[in-house]
Coordinates of C-alpha atoms and ligand atoms in Angstrom, one line a residue:
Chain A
X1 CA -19.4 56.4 -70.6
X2 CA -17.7 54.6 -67.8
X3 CA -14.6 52.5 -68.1
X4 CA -12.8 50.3 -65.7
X5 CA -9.7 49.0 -66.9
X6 CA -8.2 46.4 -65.6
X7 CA -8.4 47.9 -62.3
X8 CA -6.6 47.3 -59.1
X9 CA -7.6 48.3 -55.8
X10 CA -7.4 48.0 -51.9
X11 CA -7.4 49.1 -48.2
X12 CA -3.8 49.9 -48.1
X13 CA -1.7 46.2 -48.2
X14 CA -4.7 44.4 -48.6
X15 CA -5.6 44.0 -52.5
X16 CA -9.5 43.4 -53.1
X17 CA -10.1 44.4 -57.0
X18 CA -7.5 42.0 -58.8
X19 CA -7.9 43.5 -62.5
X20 CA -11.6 44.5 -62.4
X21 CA -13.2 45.5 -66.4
X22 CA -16.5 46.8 -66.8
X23 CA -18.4 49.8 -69.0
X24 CA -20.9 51.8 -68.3
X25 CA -23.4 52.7 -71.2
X26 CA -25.1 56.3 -71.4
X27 CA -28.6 56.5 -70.9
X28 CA -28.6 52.6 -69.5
X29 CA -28.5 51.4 -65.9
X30 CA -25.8 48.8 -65.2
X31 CA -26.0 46.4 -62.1
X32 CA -23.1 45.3 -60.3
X33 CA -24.0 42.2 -58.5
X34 CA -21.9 39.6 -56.2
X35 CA -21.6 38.4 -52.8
X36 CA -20.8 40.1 -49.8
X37 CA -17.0 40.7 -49.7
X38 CA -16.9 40.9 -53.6
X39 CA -15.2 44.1 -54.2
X40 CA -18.7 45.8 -55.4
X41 CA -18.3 48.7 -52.5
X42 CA -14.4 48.7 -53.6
X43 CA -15.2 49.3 -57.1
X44 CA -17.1 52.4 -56.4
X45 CA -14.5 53.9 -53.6
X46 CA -12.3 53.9 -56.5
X47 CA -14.4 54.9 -58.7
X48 CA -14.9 58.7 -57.0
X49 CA -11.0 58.3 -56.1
X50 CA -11.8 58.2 -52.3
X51 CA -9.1 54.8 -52.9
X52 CA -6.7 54.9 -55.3
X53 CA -6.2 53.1 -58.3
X54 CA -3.2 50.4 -57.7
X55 CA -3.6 48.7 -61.6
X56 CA -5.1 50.4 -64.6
X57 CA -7.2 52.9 -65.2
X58 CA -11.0 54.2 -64.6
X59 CA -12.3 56.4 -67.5
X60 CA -15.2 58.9 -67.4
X61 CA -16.1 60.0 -71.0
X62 CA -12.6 59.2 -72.5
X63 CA -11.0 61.3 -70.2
X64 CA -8.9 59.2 -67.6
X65 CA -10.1 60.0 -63.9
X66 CA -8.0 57.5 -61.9
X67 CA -5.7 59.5 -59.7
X68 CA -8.1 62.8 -59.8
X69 CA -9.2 63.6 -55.9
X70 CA -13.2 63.2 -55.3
X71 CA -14.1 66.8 -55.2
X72 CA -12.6 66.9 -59.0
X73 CA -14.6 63.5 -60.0
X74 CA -17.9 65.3 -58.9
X75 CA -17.4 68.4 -60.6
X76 CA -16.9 65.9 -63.9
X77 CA -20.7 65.0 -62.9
X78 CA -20.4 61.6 -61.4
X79 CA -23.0 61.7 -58.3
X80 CA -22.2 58.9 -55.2
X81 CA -24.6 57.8 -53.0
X82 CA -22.7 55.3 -50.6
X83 CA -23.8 52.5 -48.9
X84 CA -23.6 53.9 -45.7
X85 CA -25.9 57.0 -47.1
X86 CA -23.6 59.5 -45.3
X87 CA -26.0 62.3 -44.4
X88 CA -24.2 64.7 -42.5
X89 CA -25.6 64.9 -39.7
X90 CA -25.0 68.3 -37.8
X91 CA -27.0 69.7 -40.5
X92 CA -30.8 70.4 -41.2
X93 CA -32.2 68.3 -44.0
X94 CA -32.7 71.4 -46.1
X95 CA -28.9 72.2 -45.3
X96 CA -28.2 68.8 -46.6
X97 CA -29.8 69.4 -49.9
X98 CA -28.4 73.3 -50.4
X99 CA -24.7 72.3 -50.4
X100 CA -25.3 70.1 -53.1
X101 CA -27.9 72.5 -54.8
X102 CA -25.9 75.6 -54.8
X103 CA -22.9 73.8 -56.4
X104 CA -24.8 72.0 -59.2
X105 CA -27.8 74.6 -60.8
X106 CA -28.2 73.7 -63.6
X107 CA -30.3 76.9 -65.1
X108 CA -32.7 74.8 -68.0
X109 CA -34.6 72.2 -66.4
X110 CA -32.4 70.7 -63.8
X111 CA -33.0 69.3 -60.0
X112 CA -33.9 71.8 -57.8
X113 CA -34.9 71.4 -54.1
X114 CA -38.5 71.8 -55.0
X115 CA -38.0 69.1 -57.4
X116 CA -36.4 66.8 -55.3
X117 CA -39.4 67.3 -52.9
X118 CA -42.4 66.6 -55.5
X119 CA -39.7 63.6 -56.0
X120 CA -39.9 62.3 -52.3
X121 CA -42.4 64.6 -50.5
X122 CA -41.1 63.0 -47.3
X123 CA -38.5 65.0 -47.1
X124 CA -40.4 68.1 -47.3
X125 CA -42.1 67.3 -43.8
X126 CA -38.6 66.6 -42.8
X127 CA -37.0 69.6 -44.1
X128 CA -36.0 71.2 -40.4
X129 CA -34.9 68.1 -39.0
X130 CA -31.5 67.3 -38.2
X131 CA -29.4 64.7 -40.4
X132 CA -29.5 62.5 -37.6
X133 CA -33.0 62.1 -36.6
X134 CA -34.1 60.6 -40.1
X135 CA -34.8 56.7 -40.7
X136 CA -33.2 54.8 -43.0
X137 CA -35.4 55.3 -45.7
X138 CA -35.8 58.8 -45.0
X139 CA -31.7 59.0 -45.1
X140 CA -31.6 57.0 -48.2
X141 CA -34.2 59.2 -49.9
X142 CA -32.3 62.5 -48.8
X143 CA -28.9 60.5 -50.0
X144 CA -30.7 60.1 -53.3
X145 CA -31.8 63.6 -53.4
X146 CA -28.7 65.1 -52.7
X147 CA -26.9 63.1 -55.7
X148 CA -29.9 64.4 -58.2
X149 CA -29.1 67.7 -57.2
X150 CA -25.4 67.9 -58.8
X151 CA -27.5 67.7 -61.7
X152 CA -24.8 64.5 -62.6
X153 CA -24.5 63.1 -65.9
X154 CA -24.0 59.1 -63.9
X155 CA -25.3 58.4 -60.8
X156 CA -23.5 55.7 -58.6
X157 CA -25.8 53.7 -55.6
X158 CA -24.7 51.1 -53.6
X159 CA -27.1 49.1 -51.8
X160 CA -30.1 51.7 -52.1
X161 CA -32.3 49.1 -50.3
X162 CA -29.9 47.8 -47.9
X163 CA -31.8 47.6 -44.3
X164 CA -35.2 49.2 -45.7
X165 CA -38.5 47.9 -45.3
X166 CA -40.2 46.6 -48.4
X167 CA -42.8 49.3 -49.2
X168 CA -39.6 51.5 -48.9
X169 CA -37.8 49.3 -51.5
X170 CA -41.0 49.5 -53.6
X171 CA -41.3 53.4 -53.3
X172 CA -37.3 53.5 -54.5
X173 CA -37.7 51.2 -57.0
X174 CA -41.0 53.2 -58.7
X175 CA -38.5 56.9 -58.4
X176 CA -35.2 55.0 -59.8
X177 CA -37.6 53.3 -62.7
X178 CA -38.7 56.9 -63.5
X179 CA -34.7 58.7 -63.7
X180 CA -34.1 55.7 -65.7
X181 CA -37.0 56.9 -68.3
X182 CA -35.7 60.1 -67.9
X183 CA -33.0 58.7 -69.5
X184 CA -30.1 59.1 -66.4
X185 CA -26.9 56.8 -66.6
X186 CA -26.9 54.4 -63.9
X187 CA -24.4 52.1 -61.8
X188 CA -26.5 49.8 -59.2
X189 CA -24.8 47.8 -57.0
X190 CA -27.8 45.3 -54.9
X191 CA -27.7 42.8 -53.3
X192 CA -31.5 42.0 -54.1
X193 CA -31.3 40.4 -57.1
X194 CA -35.3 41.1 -58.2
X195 CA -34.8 44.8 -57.8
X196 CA -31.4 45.1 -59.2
X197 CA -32.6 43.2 -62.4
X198 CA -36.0 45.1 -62.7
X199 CA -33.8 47.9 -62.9
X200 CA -31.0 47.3 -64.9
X201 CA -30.2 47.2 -68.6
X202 CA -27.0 45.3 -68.3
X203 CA -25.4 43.1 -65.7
X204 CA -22.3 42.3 -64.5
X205 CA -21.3 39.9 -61.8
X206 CA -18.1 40.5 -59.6
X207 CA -16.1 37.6 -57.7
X208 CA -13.0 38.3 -55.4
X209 CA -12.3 41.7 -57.5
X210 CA -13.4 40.8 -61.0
X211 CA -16.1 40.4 -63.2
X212 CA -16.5 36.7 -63.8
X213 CA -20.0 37.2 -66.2
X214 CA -22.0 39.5 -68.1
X215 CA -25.0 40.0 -70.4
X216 CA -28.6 40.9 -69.9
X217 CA -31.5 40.9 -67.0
X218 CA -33.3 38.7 -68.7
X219 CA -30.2 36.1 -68.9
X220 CA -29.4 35.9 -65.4
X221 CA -32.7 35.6 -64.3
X222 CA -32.9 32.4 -66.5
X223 CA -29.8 30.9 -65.3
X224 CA -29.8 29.2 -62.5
X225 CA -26.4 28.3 -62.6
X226 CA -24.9 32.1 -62.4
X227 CA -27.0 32.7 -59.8
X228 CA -26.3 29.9 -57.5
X229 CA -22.8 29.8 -58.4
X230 CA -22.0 33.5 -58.1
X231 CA -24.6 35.1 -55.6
X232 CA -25.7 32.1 -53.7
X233 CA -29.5 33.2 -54.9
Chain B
X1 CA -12.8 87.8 2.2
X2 CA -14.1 85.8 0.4
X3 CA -17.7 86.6 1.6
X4 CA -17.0 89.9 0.2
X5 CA -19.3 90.2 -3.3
X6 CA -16.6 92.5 -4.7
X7 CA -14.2 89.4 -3.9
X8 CA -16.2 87.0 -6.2
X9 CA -17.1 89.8 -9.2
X10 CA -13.1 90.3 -9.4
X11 CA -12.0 86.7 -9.7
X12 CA -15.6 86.3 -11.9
X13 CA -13.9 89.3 -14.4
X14 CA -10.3 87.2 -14.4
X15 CA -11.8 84.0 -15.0
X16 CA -13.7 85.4 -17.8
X17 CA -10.7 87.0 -19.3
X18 CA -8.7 84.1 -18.9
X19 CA -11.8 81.8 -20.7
X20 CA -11.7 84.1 -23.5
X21 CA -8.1 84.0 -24.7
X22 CA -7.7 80.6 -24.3
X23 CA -11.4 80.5 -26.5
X24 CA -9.1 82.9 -28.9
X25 CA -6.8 80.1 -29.2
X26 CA -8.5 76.5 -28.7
X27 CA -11.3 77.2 -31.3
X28 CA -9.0 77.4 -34.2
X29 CA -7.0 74.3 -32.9
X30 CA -10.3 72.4 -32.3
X31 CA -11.5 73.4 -36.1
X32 CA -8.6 72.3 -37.5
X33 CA -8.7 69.2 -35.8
X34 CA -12.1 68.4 -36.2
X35 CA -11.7 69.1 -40.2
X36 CA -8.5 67.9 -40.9
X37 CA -7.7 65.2 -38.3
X38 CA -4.1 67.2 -37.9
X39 CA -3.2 68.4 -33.9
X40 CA -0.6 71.4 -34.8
X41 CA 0.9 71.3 -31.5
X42 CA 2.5 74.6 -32.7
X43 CA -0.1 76.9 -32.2
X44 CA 0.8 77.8 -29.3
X45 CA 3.8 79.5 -30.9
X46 CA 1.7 81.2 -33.4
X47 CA 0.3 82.7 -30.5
X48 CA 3.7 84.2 -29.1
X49 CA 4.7 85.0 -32.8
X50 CA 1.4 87.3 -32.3
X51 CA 2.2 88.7 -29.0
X52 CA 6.1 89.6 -30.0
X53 CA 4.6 91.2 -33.5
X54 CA 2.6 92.6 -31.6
X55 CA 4.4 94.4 -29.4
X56 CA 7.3 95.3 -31.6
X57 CA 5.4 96.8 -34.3
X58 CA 3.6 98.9 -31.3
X59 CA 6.4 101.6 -31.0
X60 CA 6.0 102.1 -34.5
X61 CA 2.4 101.9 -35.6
X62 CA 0.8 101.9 -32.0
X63 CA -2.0 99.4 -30.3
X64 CA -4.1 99.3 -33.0
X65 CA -1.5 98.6 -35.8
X66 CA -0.2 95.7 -33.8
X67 CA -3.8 95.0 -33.0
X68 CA -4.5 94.6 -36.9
X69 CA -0.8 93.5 -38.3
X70 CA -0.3 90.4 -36.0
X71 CA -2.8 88.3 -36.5
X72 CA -2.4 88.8 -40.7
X73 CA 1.6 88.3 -40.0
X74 CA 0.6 85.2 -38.1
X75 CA -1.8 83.7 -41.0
X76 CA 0.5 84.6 -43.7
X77 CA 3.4 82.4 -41.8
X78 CA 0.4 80.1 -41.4
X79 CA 0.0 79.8 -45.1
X80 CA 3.5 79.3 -45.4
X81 CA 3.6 76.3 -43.0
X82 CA 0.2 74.8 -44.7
X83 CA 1.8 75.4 -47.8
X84 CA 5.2 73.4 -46.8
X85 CA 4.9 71.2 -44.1
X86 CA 0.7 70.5 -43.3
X87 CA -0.7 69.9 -46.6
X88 CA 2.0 67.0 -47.1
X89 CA 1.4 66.0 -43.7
X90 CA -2.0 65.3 -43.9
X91 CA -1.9 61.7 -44.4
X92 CA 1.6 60.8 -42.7
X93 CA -0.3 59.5 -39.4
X94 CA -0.8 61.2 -35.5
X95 CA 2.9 60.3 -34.6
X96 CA 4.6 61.6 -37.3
X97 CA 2.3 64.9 -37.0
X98 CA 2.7 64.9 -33.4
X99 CA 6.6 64.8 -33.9
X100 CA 7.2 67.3 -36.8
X101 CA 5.0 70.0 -35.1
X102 CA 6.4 69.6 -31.6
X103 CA 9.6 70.1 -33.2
X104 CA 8.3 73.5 -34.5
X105 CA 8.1 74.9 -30.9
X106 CA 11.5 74.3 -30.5
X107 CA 12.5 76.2 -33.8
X108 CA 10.2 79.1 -32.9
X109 CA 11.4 79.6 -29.0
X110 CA 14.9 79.6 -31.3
X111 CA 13.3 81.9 -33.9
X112 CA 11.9 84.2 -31.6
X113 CA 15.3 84.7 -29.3
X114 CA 17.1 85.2 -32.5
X115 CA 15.0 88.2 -33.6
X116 CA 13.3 89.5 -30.0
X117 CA 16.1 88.4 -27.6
X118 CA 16.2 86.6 -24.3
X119 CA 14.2 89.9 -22.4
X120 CA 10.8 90.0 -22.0
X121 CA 9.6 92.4 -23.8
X122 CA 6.4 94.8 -23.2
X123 CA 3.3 96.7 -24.6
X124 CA 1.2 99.6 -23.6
X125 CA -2.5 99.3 -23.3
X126 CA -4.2 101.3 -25.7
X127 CA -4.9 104.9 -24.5
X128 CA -8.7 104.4 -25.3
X129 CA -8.8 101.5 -22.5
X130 CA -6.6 102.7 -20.2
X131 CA -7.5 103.4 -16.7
X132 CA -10.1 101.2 -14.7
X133 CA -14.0 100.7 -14.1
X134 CA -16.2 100.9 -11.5
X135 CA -18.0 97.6 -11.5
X136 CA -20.5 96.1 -9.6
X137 CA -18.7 97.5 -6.5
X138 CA -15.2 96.5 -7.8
X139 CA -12.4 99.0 -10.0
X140 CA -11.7 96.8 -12.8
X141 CA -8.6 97.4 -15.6
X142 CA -11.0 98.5 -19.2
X143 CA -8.4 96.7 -21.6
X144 CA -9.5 93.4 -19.8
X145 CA -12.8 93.9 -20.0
X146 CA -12.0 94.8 -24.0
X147 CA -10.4 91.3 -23.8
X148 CA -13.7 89.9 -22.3
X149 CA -16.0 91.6 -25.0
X150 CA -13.5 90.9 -28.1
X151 CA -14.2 87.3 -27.1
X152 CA -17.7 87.3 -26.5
X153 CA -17.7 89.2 -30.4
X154 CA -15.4 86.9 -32.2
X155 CA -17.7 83.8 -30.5
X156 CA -20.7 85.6 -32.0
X157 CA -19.3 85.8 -35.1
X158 CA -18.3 82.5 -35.2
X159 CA -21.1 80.7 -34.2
X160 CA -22.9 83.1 -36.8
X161 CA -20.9 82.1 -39.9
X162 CA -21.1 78.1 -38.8
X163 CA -24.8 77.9 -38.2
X164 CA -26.0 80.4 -40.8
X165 CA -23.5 80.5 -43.8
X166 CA -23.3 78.3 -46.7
X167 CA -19.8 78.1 -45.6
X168 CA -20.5 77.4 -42.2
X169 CA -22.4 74.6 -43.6
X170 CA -19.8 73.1 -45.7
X171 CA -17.1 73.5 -42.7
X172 CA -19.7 71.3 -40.6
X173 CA -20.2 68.8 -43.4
X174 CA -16.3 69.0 -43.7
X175 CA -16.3 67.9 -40.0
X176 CA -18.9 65.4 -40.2
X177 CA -17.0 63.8 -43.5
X178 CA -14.8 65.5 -45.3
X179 CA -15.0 62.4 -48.0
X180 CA -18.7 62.9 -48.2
X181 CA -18.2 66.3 -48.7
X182 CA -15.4 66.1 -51.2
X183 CA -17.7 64.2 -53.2
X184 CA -20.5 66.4 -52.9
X185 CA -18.4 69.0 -55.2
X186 CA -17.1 70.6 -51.8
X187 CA -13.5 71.7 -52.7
X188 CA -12.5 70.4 -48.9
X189 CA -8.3 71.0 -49.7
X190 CA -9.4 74.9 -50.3
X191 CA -11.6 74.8 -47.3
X192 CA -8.6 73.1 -45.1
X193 CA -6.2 76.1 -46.0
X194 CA -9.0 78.9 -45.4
X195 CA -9.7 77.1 -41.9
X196 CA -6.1 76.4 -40.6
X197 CA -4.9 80.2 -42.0
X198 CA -7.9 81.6 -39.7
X199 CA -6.8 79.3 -37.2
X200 CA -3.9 81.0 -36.7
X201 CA -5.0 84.0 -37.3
X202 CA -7.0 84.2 -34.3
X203 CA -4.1 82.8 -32.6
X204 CA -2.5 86.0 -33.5
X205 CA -5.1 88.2 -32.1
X206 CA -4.8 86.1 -29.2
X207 CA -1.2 86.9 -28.5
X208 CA -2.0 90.7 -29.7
X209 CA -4.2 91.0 -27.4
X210 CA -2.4 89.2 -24.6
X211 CA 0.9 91.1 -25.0
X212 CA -0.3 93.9 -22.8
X213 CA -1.3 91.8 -19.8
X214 CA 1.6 89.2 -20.2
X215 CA 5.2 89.6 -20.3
X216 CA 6.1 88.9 -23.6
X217 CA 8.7 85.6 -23.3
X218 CA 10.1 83.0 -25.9
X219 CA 8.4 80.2 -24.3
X220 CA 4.8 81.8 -24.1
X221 CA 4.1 79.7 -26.4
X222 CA 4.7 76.4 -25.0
X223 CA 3.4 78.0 -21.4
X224 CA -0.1 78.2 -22.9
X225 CA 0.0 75.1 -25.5
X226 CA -0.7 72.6 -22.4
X227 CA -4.2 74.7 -21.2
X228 CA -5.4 75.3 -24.7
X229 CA -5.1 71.0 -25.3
X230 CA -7.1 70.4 -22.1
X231 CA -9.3 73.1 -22.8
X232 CA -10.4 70.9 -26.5
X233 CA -10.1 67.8 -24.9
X234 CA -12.3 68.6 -22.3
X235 CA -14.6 70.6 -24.4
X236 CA -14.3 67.8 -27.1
X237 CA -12.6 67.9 -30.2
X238 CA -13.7 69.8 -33.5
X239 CA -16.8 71.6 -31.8
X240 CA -16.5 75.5 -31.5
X241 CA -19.3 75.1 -28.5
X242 CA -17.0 72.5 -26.6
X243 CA -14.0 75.2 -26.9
X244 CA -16.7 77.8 -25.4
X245 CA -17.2 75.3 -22.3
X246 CA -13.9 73.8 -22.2
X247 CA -12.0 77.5 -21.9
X248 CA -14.9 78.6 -19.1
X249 CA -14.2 75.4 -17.5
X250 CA -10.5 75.9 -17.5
X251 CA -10.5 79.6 -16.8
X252 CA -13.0 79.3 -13.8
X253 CA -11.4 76.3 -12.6
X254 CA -7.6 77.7 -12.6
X255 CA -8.4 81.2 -11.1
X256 CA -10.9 80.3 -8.6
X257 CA -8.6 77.1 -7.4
X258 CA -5.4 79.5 -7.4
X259 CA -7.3 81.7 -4.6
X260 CA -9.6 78.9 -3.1
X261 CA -7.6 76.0 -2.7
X262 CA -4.0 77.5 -3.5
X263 CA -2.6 74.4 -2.1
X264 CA -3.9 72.0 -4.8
X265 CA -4.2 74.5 -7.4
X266 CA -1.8 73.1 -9.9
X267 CA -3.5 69.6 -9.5
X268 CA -7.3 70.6 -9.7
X269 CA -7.5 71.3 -13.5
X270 CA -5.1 68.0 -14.3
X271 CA -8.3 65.9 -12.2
X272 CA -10.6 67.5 -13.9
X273 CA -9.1 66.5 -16.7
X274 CA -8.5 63.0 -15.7
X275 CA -12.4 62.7 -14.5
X276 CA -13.7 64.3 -18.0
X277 CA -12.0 61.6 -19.7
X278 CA -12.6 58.3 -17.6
X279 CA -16.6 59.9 -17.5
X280 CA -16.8 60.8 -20.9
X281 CA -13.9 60.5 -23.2
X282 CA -14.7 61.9 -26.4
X283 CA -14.8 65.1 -24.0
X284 CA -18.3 67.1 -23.1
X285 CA -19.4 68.3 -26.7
X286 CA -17.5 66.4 -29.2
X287 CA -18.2 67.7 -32.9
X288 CA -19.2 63.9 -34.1
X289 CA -22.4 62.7 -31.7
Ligands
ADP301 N1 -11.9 49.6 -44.8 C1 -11.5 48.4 -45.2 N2 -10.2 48.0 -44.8 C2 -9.8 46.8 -45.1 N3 -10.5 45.9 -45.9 C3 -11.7 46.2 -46.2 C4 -12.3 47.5 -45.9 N4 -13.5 47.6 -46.4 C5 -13.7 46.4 -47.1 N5 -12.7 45.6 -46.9 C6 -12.5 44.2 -47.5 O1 -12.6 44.3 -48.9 C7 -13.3 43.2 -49.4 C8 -14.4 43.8 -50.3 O2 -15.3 44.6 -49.6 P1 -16.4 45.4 -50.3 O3 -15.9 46.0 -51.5 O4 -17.0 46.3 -49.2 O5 -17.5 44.2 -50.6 P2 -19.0 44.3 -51.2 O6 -19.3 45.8 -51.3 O7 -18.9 43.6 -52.5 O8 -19.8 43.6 -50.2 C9 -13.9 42.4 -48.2 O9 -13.1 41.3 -48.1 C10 -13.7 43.4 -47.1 O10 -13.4 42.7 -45.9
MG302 MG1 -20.7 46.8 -50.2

């Protein structure tokens, strides 16, 4: 459903994705895994065209997205929730959650604000609250919430659990297991191996801007060597 | 005198009035900054292109037509420059901003004496608000107090449409992060346009509204551009409630130093300015916390 081609990317003169090939399977969650500094948050930038493409091509569906601004990339139905969760934060929670809701409704069965509450009812105590008085895992839940509600047909994390305490990473974990059920295309990138792998249906490891191995959950977890080699685990 | 009460209501009524065109014209330029990262250091001049529309199209259509004509003149040549020189702007860097739209003053100060002349031209007030009021004890001109109250109205309806609207809403997330927004399905280049051609549209009411009390002059323009920048930078950049303090500050400051301290009038609002940004920098109520 996804496609990077061969992809190039950077912060202006400095190149960090040196010909970067992955796919994205609909209805599966892919993990992109790698150390610090690998290109993982790159790859995503570029992804939703907030960097441009320098070398090949990102595909959405067959149709070639590379070059397309963000605002066009969302409409397509690819939902972003960055690392740095970006919750605006001169607006109310519930303000938050409109601008993507009005956008997105979806009339048969899609997120609405009441169903992103029954999803994390935290966020219904915190529905009056400004952007900038949640805590992290209340801004990652709301960060979460706000991609479901473009009703997307993939939905893009990176680092979900960054900086949140465990029984936060649990309570994420349990919600992300149950869109994956629900069938939702996935792209994970994690640092924490256990969860991303938990998670995933495919894997892909990226090194200096490429993907330097591939396959299965269950076949990283049983080599050692990958791991050690490529995320230092 | 100056323990006369009618003393301090007057210069109150001139400070206010003064605060409330340069509000006119600092909260479009502190929007468009705050949104777009972009300082149009022309928007001063959309301000005199107001006042001269203004004023010429008043022997023909009267106050009101002038009232109502300039400030769509002014955001249809706004649209223009978005269309040819802003939106390819965007992302060429402060300097190069900086450069291209100082250099639009000077083609406008030539503009306007090509088309209005070297003479400064006038307007009538409108018969409705001619004449003066008797005011707490003082006679003050009605079309400055009109000036006071159109100010007060367009702040009401501003702060209205930004902290009720869905599009209020999606100009503050624009602030915030345009990126964010952009990928949130918010059409931000649309929302750019809409906010820089309003921008200048109030300018236009500004200098429509001005042209009665000012003489009408090529370099108007340029004359106001320096108190509307330290009205946002005091006030702060991109926040419509730090161009509400920063134009009272400036306005009270400027016409209670110019009968106060006469002497060091023209030096009190620059220290001011100097002290806001060694105390706090980012100015009082900057739009990112
Ligand atoms: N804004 C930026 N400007 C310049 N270089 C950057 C910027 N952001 C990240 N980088 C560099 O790009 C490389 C990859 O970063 P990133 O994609 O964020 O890594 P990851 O998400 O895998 O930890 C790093 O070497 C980092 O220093
Ligand atoms: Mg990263």
């Amino acid at each position: 459903m996804l496609d990077l081609a061969d992809l190039s990317s950077g912060y202006g003169e400095t190149q960090v994705l040196h010909g970067l090939t992955l796919r994205a399977e609909p209805g599966r969650v892919l993990a992109i895994l790698g150390r610090n500094g690998a290109g993982k948050s790159t790859t995503l930038k570029t992804i939703m065209g907030l960097l441009p493409a320098k070398g090949g091509s990102v595909s959405f569906d067959g149709k070639t997205i590379s070059g397309m601004t963000p605002f066009d990339i969302a409409k397509l139905g690819i939902a972003y929730v960055p690392e740095t969760r970006d919750i605006f934060r001169s607006l109310s929670v519930r303000e938050n959650l409109d601008l993507a809701a009005r956008r997105f409704a979806c009339p048969d069965g899609g997120w609405t604000v009441a169903r992103v509450i029954e999803l994390f009812p935290r966020l219904g105590e915190r529905l009056n609250n400004g952007g900038d008085q949640l805590s992290g895992g209340e801004a990652q839940m709301l960060a979460i919430a706000r991609g479901l509600l473009m009703n997307p047909r993939l939905l893009i994390l990176d680092e979900p659990t960054e900086g949140l305490a465990p029984i936060i990473v649990k309570l994420i974990h349990d919600k992300l297991a149950d869109l994956k059920h629900q069938g939702l295309s996935m792209v994970l990138v994690e640092q924490n191996f256990g969860f991303a792998t938990s998670l995933a249906d495919d894997v892909v490891v990226v090194s200096r801007g490429q993907v330097v191995w591939q396959g299965s959950p269950a076949a990283i977890r049983a080599n050692k060597e990958v791991q050690h080699r490529w995320l230092g685990v | 005198m100056s323990t006369d009460l009618g003393f301090w209501v007057l210069q109150m009524l001139n400070a206010l009035q003064l605060s409330m065109l340069l509000f006119l014209l600092s909260v479009g330029l502190t929007v468009i900054f705050g949104l777009m990262h972009f300082v149009n250091l022309a928007h001063g001049s959309l301000y005199a292109f107001g006042a001269y529309v203004a004023a010429s199209l008043s022997g023909a259509f009267g106050y009101w037509g002038g009232f109502v004509l300039a400030p769509l003149a002014v955001a249809a040549l706004g649209a223009v420059l978005y269309f040819t020189l802003i939106r390819s702007m965007r992302r060429a860097g402060p300097m190069a901003q900086v450069l291209v739209t100082f250099g639009l003053i000077f083609v406008a100060v030539d503009a306007t004496r090509l088309i209005w002349g070297d003479l400064p031209m006038g307007s009538a007030v409108p018969k409705t608000f001619e004449g003066q009021l008797a005011l707490l004890g003082v006679q003050y001109p009605i079309y400055r107090l009109f000036i006071i109250g159109l100010g007060l109205t367009v702040l009401a309806a501003l702060t209205l449409v930004l902290s009720r609207t869905q599009i209020g809403a999606m100009i503050r997330a624009g602030v915030d992060n345009d990126q964010m927004a952009a990928c949130l399905g918010i059409n931000v280049e649309r929302m750019f346009m809409s906010v820089f051609v309003l921008g200048c549209a109030l300018a236009g009411l500004a200098g429509a509204v001005a042209a009665p009390v000012l003489s009408v002059t090529p370099d108007m323009g340029l004359q106001i551009l320096i108190p509307t920048l330290i009205v946002i930078v005091i006030g702060g950049l991109g926040s419509l409630k730090g161009a509400v303090v920063g134009s009272l500050i400036f306005g009270f400051v400027q016409t209670f130093g110019a009968v106060l301290l006469p002497t060091l009038n023209s030096v009190l609002i620059y220290a001011l300015l100097a002290a806001v940004l060694v105390i706090r920098p980012e100015g009082l109520l900057p739009a990112k916390g």
